[in-house]
Backbone as a ProteinNet text record, in pm:
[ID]
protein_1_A
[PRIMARY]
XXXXXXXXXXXXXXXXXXXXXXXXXXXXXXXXXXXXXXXXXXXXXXXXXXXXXXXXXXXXXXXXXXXXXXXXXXXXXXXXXXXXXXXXXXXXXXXXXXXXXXXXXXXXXXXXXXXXXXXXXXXXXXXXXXXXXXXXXXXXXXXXXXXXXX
[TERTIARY]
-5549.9	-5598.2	-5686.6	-5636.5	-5728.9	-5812.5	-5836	-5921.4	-6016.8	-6032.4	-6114.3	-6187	-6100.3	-6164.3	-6272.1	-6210.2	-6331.5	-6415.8	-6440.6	-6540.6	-6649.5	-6563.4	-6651.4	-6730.5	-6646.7	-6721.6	-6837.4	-6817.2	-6916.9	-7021	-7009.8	-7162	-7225.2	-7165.7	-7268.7	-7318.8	-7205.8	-7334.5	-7494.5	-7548.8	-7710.7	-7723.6	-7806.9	-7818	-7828	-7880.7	-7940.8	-7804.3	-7712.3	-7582.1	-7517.4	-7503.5	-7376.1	-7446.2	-7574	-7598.4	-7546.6	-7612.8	-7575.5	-7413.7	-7341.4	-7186.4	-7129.1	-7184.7	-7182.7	-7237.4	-7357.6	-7403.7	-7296.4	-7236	-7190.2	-7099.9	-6949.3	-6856.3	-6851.2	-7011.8	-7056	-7122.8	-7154.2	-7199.2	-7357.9	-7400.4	-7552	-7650.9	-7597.4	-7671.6	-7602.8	-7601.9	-7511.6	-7535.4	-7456.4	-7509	-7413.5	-7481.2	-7435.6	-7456.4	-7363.8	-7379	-7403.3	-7522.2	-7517.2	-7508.9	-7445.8	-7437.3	-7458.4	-7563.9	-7618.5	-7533.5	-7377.5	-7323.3	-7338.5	-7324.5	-7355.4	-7242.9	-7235.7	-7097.7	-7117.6	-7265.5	-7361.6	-7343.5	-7357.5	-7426.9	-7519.8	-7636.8	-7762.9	-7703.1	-7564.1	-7523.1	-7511.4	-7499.7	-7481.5	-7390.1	-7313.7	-7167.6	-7218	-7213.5	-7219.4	-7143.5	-7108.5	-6972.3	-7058.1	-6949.3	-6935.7	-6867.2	-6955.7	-6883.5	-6885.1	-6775.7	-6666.7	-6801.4	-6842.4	-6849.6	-7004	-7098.4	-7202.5	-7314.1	-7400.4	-7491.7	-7621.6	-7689.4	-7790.2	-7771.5	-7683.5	-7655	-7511.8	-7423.4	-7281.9	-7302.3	-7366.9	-7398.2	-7455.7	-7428.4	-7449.9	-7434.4	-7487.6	-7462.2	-7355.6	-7220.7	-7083.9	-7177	-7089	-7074.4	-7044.4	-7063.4	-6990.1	-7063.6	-6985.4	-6996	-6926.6	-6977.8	-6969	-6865.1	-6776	-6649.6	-6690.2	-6638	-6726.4	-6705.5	-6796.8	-6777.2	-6778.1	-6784	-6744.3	-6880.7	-6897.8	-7014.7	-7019.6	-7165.4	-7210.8	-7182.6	-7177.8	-7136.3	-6962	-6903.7	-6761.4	-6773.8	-6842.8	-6809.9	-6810.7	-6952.9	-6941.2	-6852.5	-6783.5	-6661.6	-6562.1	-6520.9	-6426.8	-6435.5	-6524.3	-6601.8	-6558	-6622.4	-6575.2	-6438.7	-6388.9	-6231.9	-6195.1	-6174.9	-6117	-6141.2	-6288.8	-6342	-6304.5	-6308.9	-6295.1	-6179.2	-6147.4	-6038.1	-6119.9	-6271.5	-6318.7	-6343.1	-6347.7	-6400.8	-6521.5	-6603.6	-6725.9	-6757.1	-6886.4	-6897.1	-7085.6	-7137.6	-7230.8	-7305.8	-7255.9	-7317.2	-7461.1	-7547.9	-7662	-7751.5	-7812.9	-7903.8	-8059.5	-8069.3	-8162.2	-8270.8	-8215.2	-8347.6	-8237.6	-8315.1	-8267.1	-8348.6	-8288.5	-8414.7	-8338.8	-8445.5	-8386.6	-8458.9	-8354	-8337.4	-8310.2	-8471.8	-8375	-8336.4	-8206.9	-8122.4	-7997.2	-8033.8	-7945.1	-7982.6	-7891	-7968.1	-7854.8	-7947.4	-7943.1	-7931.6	-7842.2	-7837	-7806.7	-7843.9	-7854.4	-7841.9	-7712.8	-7678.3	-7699.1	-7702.2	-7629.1	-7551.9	-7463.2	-7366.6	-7291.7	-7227.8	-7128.4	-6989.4	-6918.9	-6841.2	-6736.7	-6606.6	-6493.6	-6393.5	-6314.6	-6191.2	-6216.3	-6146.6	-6207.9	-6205.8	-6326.8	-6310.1	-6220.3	-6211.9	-6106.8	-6107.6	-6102.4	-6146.4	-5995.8	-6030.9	-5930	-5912.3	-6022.1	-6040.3	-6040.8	-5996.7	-5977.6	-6146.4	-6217.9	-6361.6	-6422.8	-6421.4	-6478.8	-6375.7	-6512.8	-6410.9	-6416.5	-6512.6	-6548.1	-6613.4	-6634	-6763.7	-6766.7	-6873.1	-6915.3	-7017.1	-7098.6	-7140.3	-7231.8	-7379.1	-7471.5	-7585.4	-7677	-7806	-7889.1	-8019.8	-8092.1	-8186.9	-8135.7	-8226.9	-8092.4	-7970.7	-7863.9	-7807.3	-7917.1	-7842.8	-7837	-7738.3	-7695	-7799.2	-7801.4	-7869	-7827.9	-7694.8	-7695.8	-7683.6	-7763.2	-7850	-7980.5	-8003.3	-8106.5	-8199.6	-8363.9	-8440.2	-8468.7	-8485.7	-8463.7	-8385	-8250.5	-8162.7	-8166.6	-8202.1	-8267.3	-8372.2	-8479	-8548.2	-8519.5	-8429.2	-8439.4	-8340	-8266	-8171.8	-8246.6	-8378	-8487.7	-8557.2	-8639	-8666.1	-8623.1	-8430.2	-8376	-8345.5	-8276.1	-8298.9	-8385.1	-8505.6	-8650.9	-8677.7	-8616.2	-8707.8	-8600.7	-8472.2	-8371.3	-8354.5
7789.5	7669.9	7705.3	7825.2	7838.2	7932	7982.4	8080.8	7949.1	7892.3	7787.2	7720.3	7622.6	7573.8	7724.3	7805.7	7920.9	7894.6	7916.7	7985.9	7838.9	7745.3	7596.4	7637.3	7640.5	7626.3	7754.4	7810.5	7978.5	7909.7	7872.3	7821.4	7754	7662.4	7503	7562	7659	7745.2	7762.8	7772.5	7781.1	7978.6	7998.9	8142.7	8242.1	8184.8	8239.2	8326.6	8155.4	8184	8304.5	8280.3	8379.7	8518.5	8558.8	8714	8730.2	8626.9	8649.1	8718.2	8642.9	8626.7	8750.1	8767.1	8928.1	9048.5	9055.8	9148.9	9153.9	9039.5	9047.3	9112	9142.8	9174.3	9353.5	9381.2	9540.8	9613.3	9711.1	9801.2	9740.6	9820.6	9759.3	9815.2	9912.6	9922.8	9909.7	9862.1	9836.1	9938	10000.3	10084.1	10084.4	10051.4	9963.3	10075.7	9995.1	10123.6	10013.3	10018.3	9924.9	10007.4	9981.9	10019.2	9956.3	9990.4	9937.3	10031	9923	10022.6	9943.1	10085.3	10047.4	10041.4	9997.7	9995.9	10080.8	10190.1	10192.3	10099.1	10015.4	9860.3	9793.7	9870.9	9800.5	9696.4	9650.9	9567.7	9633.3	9550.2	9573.6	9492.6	9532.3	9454.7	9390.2	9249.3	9174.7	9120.2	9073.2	9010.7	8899.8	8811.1	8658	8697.5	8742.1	8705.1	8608.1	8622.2	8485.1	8490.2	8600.6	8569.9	8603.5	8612.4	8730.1	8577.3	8684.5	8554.5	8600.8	8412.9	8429.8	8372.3	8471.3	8465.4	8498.9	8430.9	8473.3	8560.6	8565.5	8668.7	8802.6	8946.7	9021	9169.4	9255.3	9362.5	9442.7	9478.4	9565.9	9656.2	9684.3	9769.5	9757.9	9762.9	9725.3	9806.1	9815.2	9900.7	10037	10132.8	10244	10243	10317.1	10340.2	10451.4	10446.3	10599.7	10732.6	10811.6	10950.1	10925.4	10829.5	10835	10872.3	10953.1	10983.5	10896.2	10848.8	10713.4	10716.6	10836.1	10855.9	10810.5	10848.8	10830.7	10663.8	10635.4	10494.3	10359.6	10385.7	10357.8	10327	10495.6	10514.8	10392.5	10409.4	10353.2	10201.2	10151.2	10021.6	9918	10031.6	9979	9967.3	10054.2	10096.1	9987.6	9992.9	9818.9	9708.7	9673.6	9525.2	9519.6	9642.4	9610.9	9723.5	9818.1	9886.7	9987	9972.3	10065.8	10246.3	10365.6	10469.7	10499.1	10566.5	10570.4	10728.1	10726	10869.4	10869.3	10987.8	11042.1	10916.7	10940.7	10857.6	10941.2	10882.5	10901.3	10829.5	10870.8	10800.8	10782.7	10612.6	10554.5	10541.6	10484.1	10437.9	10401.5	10494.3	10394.9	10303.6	10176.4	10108.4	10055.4	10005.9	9945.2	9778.4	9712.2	9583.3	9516.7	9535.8	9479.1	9597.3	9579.1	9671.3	9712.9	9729.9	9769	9868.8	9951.5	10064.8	10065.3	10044.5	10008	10131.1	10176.8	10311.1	10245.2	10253.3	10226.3	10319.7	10333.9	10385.5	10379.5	10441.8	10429.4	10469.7	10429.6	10479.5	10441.8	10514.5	10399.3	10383.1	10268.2	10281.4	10289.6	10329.1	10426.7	10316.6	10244	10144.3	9996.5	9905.6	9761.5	9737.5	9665	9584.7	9477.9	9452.7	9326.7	9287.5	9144.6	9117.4	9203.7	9301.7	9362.7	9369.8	9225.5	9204.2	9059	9020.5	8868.4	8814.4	8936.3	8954.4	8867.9	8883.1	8844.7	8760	8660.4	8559.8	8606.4	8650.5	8673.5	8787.7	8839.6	8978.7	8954.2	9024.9	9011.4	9097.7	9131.4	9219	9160.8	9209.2	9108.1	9218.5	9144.6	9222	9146.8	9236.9	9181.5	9046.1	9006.1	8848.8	8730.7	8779.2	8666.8	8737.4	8742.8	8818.4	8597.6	8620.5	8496.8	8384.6	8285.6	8216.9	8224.4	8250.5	8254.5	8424.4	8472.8	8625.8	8616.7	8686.9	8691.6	8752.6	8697.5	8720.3	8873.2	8920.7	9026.1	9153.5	9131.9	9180.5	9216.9	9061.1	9106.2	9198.6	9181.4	9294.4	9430.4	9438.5	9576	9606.9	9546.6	9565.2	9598.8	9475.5	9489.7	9599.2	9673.9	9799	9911.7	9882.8	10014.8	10029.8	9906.2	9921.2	9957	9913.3	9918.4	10074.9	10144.5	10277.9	10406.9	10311.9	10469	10406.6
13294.9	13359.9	13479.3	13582.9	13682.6	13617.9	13562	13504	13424.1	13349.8	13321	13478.2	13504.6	13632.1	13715.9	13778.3	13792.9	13689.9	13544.1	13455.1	13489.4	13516.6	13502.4	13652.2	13785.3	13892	13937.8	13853	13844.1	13779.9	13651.4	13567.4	13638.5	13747.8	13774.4	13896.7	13983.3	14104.3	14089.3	14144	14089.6	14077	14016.4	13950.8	14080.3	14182.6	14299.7	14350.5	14405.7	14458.9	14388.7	14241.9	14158	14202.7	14157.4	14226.8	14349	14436.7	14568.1	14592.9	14500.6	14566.6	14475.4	14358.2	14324.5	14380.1	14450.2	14543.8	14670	14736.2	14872.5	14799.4	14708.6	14678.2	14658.9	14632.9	14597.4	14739.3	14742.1	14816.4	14836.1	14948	14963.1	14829.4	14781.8	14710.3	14559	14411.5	14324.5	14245.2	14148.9	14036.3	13914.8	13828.9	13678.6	13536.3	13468.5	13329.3	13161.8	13165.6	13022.2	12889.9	12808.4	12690.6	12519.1	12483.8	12384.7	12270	12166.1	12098.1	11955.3	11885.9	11743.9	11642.7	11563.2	11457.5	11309.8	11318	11192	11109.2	11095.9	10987.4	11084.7	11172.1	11184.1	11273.1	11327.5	11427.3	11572	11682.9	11796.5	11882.2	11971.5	12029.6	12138.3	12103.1	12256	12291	12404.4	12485.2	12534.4	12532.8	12650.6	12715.4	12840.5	12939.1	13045.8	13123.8	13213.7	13272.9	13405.7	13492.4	13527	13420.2	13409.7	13489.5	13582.4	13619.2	13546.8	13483.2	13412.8	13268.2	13221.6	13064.4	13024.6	12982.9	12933.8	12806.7	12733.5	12673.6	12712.2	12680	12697.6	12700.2	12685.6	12627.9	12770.6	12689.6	12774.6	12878.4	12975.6	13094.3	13239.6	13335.9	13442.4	13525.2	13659.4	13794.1	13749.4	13848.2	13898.8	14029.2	13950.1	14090.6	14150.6	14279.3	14378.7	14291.6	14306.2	14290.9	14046.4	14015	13883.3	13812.5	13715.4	13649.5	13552	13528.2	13447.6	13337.7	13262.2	13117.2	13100.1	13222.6	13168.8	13235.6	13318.9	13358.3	13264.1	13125.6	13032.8	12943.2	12894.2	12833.3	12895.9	13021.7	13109.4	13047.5	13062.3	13063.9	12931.4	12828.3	12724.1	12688.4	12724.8	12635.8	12687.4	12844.8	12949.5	12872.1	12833.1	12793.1	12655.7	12544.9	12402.1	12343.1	12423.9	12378.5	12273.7	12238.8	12163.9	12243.2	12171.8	12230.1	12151.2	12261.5	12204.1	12198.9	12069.1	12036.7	12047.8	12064.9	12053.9	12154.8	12306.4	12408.7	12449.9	12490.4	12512.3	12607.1	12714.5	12865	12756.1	12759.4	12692.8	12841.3	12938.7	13020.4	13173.5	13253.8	13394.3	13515.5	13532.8	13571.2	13727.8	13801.6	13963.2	13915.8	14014.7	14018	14134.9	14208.9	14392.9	14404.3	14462.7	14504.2	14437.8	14315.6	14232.7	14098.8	14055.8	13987.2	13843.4	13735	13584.9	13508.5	13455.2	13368.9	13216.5	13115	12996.8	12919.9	12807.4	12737.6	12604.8	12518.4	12365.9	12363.2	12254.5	12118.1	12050.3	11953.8	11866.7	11895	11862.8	11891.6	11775.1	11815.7	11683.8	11734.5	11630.3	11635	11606.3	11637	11650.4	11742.5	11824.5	11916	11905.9	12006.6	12024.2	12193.2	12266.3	12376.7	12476.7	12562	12613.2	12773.6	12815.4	12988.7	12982.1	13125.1	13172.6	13176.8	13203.1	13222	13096.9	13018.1	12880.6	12769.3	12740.7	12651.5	12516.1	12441.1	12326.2	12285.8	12173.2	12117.3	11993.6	11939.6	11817.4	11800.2	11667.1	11642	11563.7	11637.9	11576.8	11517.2	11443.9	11375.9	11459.6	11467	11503.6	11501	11429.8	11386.1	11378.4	11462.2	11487.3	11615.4	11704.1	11862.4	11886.5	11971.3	12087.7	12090.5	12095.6	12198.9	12352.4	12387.1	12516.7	12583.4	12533.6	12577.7	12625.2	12719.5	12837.2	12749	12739.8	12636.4	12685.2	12791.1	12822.7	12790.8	12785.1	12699.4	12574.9	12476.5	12354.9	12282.3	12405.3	12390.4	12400	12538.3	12478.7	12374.1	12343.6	12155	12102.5	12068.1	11976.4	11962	12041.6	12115	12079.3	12102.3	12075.3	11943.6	11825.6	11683.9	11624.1	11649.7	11569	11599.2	11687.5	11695.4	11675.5	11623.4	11651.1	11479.6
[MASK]
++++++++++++++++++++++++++++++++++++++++++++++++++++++++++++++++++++++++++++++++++++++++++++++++++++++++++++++++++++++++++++++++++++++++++++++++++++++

């Protein structure tokens, strides 16, 4: 029940606020681990998530705990949100955002997902021509991007 009421009073904030109130909670500077994972069947794992500003859809990963290296933060990330482990991880692209720094991963992941955080309502495993409507066209692209060329 309070976990709803939050998910409701988070959406209707304006987009501005939710970064905002996610930046104040992090360090001055943020540093993030995205992971683009595969299931080999040409699909890719996206999550709804609760609390994501922008788009409740979106491709797994999280923050960087001090001193933690990005590859295992990944690992970390996923196992927490989907209970999956991942194999043959790989640094696709790292990008800055403001004041915040974007590390982007591949790989696949080994087990079933299944939703394994308060963080996220849902996942699924999409092809490219049935990603989300509520995914940041941004996001999609780079899926798009990274299927079409690997």
């Amino acid at each position: 029940m309070l976990e709803t009421l939050i998910n409701i009073t988070w959406k209707k904030l304006p987009l501005s606020v939710r970064l905002r109130m996610v930046r104040i909670t992090q360090k001055k500077f943020t540093v993030s681990v995205v992971g683009i994972i595969t299931n080999g069947k040409e699909e890719v794992l996206i999550l709804d998530h609760l609390i994501r500003p922008g788009a409740s859809w979106g491709l797994p990963g999280g923050f960087l705990e001090p001193n933690e290296n990005p590859k295992d933060a990944i690992k970390r990330e996923l196992m927490e949100e989907t209970g999956l482990e991942l194999i043959n991880v790989e640094l696709i692209n790292i990008r800055t955002i403001r004041k915040h720094l974007e590390i982007l991963f591949s790989a696949e992941g080994i087990g079933e997902a299944k939703v394994s955080s308060r963080e996220i309502k849902s996942l699924g495993w999409f092809t490219l021509d049935k990603l989300p409507e509520g995914m940041s066209e941004l996001q999609k692209e780079i899926v798009r991007e990274f299927m079409q060329n690997s």
